[in-house]
CSV table of C-alpha atoms in Angstrom, one decimal:
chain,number,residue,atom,x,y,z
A,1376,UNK,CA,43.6,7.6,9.0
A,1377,UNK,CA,46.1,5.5,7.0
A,1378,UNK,CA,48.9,7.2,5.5
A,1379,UNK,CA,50.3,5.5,2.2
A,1380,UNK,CA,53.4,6.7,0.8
A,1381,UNK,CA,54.0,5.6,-3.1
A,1382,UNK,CA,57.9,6.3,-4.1
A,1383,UNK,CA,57.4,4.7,-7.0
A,1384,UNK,CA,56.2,6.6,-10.2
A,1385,UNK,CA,52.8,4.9,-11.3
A,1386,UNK,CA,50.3,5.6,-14.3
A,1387,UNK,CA,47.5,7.9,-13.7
A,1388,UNK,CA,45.1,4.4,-13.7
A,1389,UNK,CA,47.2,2.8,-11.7
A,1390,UNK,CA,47.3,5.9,-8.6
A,1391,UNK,CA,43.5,5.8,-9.4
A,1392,UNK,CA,43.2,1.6,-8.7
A,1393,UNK,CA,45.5,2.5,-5.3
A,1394,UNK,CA,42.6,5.0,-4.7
A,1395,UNK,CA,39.7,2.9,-5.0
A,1396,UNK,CA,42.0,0.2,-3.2
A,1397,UNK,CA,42.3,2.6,-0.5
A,1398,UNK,CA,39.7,5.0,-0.4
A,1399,UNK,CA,39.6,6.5,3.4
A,1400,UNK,CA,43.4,6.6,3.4
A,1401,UNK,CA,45.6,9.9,2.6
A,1402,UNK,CA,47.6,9.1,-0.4
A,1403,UNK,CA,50.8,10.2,-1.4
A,1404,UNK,CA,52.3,9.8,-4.8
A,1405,UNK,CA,55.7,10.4,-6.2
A,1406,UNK,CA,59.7,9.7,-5.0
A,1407,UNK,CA,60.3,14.2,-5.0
A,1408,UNK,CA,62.8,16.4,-2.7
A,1409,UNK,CA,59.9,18.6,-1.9
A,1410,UNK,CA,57.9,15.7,-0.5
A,1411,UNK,CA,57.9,16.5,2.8
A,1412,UNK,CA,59.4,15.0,5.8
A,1413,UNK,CA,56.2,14.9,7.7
A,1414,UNK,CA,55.0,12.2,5.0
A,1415,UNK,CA,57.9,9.8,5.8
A,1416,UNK,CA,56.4,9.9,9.3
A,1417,UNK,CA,53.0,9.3,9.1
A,1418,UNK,CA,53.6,6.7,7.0
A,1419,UNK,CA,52.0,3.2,7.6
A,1420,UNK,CA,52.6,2.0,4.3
A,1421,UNK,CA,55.2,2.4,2.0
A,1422,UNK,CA,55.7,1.4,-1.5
A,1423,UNK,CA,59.1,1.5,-2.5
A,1424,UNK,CA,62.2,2.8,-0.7
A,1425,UNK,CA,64.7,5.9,-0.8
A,1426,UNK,CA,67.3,7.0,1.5
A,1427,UNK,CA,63.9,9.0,3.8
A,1428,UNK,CA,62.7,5.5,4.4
A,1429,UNK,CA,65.9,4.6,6.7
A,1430,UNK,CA,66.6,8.0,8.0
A,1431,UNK,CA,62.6,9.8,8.7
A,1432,UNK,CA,60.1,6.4,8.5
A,1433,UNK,CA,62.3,4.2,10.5
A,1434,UNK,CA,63.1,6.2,13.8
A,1435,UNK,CA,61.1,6.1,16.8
A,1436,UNK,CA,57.7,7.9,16.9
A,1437,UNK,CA,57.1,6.9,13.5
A,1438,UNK,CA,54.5,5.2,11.6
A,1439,UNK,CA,55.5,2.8,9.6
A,1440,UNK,CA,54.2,-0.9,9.9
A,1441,UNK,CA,54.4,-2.3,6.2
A,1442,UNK,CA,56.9,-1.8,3.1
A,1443,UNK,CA,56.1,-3.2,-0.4
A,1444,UNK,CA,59.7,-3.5,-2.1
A,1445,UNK,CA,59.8,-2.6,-5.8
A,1446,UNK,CA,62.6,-4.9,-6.3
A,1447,UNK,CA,63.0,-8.9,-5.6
A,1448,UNK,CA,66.5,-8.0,-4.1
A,1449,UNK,CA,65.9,-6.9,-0.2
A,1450,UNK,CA,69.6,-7.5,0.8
A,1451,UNK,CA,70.0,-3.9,0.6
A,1452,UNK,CA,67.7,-2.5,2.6
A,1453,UNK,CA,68.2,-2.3,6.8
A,1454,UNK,CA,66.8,-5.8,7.3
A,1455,UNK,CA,68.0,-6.0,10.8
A,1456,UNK,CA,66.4,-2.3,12.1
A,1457,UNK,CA,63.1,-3.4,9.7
A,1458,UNK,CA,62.7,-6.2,12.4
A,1459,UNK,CA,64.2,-4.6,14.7
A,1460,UNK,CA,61.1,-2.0,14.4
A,1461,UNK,CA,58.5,-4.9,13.9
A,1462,UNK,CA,58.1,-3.9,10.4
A,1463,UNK,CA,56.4,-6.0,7.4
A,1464,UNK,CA,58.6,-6.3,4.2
A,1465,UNK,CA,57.4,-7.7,1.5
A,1466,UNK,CA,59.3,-8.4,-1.7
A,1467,UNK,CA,58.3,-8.9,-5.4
A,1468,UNK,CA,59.1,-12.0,-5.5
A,1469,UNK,CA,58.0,-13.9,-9.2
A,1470,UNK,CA,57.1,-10.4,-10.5
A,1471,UNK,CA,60.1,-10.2,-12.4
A,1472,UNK,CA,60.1,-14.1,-13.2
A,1473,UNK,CA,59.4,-13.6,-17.3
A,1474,UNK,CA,62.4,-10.5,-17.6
A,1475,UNK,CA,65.1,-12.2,-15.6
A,1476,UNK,CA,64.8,-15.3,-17.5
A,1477,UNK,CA,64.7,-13.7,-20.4
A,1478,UNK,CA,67.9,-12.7,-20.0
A,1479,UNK,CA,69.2,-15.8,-18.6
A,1480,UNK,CA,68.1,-17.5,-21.8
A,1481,UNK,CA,69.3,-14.9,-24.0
A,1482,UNK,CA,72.9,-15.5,-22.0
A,1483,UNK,CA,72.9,-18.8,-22.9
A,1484,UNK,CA,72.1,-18.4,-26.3
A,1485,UNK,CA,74.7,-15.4,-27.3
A,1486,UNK,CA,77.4,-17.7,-25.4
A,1487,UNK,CA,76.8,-21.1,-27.3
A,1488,UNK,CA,76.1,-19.8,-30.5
A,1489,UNK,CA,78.8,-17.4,-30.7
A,1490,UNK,CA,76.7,-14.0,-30.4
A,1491,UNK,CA,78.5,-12.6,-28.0
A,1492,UNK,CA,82.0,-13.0,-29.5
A,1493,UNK,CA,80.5,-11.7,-33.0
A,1494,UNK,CA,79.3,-8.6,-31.7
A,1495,UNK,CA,82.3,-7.7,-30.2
A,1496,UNK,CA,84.1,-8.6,-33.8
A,1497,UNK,CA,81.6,-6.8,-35.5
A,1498,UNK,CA,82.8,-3.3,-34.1
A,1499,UNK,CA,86.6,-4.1,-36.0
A,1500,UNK,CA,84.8,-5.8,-39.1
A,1501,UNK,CA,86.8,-9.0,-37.7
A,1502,UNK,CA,85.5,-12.1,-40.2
A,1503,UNK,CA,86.2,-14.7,-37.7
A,1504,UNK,CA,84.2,-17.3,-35.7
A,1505,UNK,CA,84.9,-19.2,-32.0
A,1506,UNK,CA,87.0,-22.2,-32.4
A,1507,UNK,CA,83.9,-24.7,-30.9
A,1508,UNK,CA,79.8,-23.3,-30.9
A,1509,UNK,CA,77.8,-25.5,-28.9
A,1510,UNK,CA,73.9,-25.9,-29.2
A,1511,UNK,CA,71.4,-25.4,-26.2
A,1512,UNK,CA,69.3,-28.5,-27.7
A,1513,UNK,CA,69.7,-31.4,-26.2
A,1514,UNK,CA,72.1,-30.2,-23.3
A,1515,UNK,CA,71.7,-29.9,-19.1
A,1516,UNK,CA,70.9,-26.5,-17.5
A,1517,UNK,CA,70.9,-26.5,-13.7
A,1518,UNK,CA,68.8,-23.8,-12.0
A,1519,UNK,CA,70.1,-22.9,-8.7
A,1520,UNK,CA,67.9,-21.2,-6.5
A,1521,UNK,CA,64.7,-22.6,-8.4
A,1522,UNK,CA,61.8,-20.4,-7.2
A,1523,UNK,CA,59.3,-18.3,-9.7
A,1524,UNK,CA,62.4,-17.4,-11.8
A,1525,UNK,CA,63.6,-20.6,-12.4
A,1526,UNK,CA,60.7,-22.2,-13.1
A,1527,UNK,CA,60.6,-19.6,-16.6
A,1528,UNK,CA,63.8,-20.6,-17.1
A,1529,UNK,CA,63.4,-24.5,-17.3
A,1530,UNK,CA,60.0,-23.6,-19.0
A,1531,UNK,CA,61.7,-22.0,-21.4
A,1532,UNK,CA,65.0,-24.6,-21.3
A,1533,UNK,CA,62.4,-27.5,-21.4
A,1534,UNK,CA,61.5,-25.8,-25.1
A,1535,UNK,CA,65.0,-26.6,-26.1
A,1536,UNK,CA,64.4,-30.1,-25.2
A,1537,UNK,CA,67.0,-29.7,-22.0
A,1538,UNK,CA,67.2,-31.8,-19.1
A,1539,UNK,CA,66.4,-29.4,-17.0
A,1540,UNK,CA,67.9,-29.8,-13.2
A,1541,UNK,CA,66.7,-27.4,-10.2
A,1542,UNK,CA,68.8,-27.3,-7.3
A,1543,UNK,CA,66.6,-26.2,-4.1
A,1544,UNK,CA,66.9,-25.5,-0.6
A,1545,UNK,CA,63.9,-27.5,0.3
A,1546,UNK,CA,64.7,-30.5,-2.2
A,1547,UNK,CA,60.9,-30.1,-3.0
A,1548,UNK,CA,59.3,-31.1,-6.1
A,1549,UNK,CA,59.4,-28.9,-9.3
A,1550,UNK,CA,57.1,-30.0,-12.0
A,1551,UNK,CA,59.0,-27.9,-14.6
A,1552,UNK,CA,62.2,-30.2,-13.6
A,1553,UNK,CA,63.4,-33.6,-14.7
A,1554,UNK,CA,65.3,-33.9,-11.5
A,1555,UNK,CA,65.7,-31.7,-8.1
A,1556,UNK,CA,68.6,-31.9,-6.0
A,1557,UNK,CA,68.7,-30.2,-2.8
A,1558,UNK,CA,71.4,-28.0,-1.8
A,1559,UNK,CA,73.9,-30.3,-0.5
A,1560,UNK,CA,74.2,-32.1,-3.9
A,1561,UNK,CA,75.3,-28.8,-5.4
A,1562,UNK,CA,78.8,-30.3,-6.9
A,1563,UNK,CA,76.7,-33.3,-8.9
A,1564,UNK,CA,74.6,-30.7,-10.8
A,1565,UNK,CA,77.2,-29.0,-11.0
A,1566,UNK,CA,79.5,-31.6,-12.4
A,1567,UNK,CA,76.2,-32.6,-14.8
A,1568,UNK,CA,75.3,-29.2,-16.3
A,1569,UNK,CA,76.3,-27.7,-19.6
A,1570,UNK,CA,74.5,-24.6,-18.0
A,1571,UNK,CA,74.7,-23.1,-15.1
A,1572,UNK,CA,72.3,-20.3,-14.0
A,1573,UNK,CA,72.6,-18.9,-10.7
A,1574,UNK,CA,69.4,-17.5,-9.2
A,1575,UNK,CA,70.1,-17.3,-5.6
A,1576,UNK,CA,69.2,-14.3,-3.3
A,1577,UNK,CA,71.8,-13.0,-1.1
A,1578,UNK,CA,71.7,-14.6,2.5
A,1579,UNK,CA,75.0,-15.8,4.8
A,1580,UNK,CA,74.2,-19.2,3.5
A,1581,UNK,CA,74.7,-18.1,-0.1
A,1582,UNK,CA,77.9,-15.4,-0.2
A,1583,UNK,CA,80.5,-16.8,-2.3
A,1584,UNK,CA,78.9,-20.2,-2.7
A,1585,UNK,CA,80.3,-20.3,-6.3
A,1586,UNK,CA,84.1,-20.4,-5.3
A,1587,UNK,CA,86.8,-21.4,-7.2
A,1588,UNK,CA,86.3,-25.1,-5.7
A,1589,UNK,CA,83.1,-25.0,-7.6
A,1590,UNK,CA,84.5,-23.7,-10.6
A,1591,UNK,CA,86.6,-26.8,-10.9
A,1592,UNK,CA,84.1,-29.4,-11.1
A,1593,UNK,CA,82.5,-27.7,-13.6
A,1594,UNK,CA,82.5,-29.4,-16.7
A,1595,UNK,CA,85.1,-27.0,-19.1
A,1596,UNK,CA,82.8,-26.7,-22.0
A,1597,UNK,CA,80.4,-25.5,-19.3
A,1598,UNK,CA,78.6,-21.5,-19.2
A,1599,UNK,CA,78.1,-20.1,-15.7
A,1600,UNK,CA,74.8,-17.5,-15.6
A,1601,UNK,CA,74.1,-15.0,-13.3
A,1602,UNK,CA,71.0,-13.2,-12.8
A,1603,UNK,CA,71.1,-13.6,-8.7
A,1604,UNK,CA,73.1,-11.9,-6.4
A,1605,UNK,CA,76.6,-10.7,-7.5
A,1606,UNK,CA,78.4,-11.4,-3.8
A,1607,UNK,CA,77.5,-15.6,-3.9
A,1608,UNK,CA,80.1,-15.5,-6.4
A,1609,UNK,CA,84.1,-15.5,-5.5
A,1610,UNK,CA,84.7,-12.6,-8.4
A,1611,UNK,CA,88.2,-13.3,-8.3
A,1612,UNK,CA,88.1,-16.9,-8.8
A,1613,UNK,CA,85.2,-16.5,-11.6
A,1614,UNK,CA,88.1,-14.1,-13.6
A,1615,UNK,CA,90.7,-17.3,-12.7
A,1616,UNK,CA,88.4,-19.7,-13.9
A,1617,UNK,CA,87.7,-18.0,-16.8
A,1618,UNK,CA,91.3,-17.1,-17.8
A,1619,UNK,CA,92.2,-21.1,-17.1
A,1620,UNK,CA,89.5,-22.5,-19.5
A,1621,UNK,CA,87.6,-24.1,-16.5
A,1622,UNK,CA,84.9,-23.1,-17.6
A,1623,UNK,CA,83.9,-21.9,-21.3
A,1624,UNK,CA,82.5,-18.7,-20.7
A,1625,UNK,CA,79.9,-16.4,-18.4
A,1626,UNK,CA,76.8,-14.6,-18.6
A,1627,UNK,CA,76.7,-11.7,-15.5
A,1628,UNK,CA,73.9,-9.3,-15.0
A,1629,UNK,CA,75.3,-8.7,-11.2
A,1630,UNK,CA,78.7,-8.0,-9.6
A,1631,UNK,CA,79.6,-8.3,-5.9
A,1632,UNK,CA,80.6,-4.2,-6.7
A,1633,UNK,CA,78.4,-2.1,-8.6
A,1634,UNK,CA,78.5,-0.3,-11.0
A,1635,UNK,CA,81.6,-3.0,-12.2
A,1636,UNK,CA,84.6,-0.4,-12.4
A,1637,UNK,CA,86.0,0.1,-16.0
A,1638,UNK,CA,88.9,-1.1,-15.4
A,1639,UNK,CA,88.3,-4.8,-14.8
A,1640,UNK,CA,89.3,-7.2,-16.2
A,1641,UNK,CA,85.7,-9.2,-17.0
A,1642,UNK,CA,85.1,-6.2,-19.3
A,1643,UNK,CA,88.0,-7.4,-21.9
A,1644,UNK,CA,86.6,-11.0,-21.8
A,1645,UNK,CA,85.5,-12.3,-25.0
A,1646,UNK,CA,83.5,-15.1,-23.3
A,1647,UNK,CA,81.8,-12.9,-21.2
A,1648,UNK,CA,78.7,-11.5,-21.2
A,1649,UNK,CA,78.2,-8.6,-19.2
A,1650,UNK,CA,74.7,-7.0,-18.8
A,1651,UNK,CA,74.3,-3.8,-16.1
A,1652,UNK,CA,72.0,-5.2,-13.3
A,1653,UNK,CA,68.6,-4.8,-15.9
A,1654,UNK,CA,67.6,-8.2,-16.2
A,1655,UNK,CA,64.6,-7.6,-13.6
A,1656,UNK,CA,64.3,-3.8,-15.2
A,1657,UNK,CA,61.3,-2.1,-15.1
A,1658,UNK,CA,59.5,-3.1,-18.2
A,1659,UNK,CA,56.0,-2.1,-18.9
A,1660,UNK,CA,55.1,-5.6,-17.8
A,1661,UNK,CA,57.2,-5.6,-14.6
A,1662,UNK,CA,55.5,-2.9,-13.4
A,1663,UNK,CA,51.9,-3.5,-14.1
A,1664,UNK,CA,52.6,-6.6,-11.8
A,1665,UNK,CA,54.4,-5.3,-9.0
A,1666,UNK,CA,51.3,-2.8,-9.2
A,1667,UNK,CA,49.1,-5.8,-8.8
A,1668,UNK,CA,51.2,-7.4,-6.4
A,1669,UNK,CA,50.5,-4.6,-4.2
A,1670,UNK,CA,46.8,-3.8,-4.6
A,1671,UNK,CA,46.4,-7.3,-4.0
A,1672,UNK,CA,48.7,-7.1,-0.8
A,1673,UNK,CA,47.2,-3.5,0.2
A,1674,UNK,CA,43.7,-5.5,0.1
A,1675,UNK,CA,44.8,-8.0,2.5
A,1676,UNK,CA,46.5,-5.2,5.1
A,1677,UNK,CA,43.4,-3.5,5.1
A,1678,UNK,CA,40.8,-6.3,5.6
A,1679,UNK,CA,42.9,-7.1,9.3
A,1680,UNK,CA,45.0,-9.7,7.3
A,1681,UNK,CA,48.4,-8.7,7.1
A,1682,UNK,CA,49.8,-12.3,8.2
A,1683,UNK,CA,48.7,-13.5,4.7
A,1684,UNK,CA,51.1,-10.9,2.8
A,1685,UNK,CA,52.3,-12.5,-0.3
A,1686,UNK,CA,56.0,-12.7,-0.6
A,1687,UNK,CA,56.1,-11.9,3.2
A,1688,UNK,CA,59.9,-11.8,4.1
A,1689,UNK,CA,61.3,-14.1,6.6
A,1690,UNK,CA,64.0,-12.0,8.4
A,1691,UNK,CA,65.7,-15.0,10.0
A,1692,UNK,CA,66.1,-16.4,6.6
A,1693,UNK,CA,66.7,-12.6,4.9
A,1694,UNK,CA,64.3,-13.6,2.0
C-alpha cells in the first residue's frame, strides 16, 4: 500500500480531495512532533518537507520515491542526496506567479511614486517629498528570469503601457514581451531598463550574477527588484551601489542571509524597500493551487506516469 505523508496543513475538503485522489493509500495528515517516525519511513510520497524528511525519509531502507515541494525555492533542500537516492522532486513552480508579482509591482510602484519614503516620513510627521518621482507609464522593465512569474509581471507592466523586456536562459519567445534577450545580453537590458526585477532561482550559474559590475551599467535613475533568490546578488555591492546613487533605489523581498540582521545597513535606507521573504506567502489562493498542483501530480504518479510530473526538477540544472 502507498504511504502519503502531507506536512502541510490542508482544509478539511482539501484532505478529503487527497482522499478520493488516493483512495487505497494510507494517508497521513499534519507537520506534528508526535507524528511518528515510522511514517517518515514508509513514506512514498511526501508533500512538503521538515527537518524528518532529511534525517528518517532519506536514509537507506526507506520509502520514499516522490516529494511535492510547497515552495518554488528548492535550493534548500538536499538536492544532491534527493538524486543521490533517485528521488522525484517536484516544485511549485507558477503557483505563486500572481503573489510574487504582486509584490514586484507594488515595489515598483512605492519606489517611483514616493510611497516608500512617505511611509517612513509618516512615523515623524515629516511634510517632505523625494527630490525626483518618476512614473511606471511609459518606462522599460526587464524581467530576468522570465518564467510563470514574469510573465504576471510584464502582464501587469504591459498595463502600464511598459516596454516590457524578458531576459531568458533559452532566448525563447515570450508573447507577454516586446523583446527577449538571452542571457548573455544581460548588460543591454540592463543598460535599457528603468526597472529591474530579478526573478532568478538559485543555481551556480546565477550566485552573485548582479555584482557591482552590473550595478554600474545600470542606468542611475534606475530600481533594482528582487523577488528571486537573495545569494544572485553581491549584498555588499547592492549597499555600495545604493549609497553611490548608481542606482535610485531597491525593492528586496530576499537576502543572501535570512532573517536580514537588525543591524544592517539596508534597514536605514530610505530608497529601499524591504519586504521579509512573503512575496510567494501562503495566501488563500496560493494554497488552493499548490493543492491542485499536487492532486493533479498525485494523479499522474498513480496512473504509472511519474515521468510526466509537472514542474519535474532537473537536478543537473537544480531547478
Amino acid at each position: 500500500m502507498t504511504t502519503i505523508l502531507c506536512l502541510q496543513e490542508l482544509t478539511s475538503e482539501q484532505q478529503e480531495a487527497v482522499r478520493q485522489a488516493a483512495p487505497e493509500a494510507s494517508i497521513i495528515f499534519g507537520r506534528k512532533p508526535e507524528t511518528e517516525d515510522q511514517a517518515f519511513r514508509e513514506a512514498e510520497i511526501i508533500l512538503g518537507w521538515d527537518a524528518r524528511v532529511k534525517s528518517i525519509a532519506l536514509q537507506e531502507g526507506a520509502k520514499l520515491r516522490w516529494v511535492q515541494s510547497w515552495s518554488s525555492g528548492i535550493d534548500s533542500l538536499p538536492l544532491d542526496l534527493l538524486e543521490e537516492r533517485g528521488i522525484m522532486l517536484t516544485d511549485a513552480s507558477g503557483v505563486h506567479a500572481r503573489s510574487v508579482s504582486e509584490t514586484a509591482v507594488a515595489m515598483m510602484l512605492g519606489l517611483s511614486r514616493g510611497i516608500a519614503a512617505a511611509v517612513r516620513n509618516q512615523r515623524t510627521g515629516l511634510w517632505e517629498s523625494p527630490d525626483t518621482l518618476a512614473e511606471m507609464n511609459g518606462g522599460t522593465v526587464a524581467i530576468v528570469g522570465a518564467g510563470e512569474i514574469g510573465r504576471e509581471v510584464a502582464r501587469i507592466a504591459r498595463a502600464f503601457d511598459m516596454r516590457v523586456i524578458a531576459v531568458r536562459r533559452s532566448g525563447g519567445p515570450m508573447p507577454e514581451a516586446d523583446v527577449v534577450y538571452e542571457t548573455s545580453r544581460l548588460d543591454d537590458a540592463l543598460r535599457e531598463a528603468d526597472y529591474v526585477v530579478n526573478i532568478l532561482p538559485l543555481t551556480g550559474e546565477t550566485q552573485h550574477l548582479f555584482h557591482a559590475e552590473r550595478f554600474a551599467v545600470m542606468k542611475r535613475t534606475a530600481y533594482f527588484i528582487n523577488v528571486g533568490r537573495g545569494a544572485t546578488v553581491r549584498t555588499e555591492d547592492l549597499v555600495e551601489a545604493l549609497n553611490k546613487g548608481m542606482i535610485a533605489g531597491a525593492g528586496l523581498d530576499v537576502f543572501e542571509q535570512e532573517p536580514l540582521p537588525a543591524d544592517h545597513p539596508l534597514w536605514a535606507m530610505p530608497n529601499v524597500i524591504l519586504t521579509p521573504h512573503n512575496a510567494g506567502g501562503l495566501t488563500v489562493r496560493n494554497g488552493e493551487r499548490l493543492v491542485k498542483l499536487f492532486l493533479s501530480n498525485l494523479e499522474l504518479y498513480l496512473s504509472g506516469h511519474a515521468a510526466d510530473l509537472r514542474n519535474l526538477v532537473d537536478y543537473k540544472k537544480r531547478y
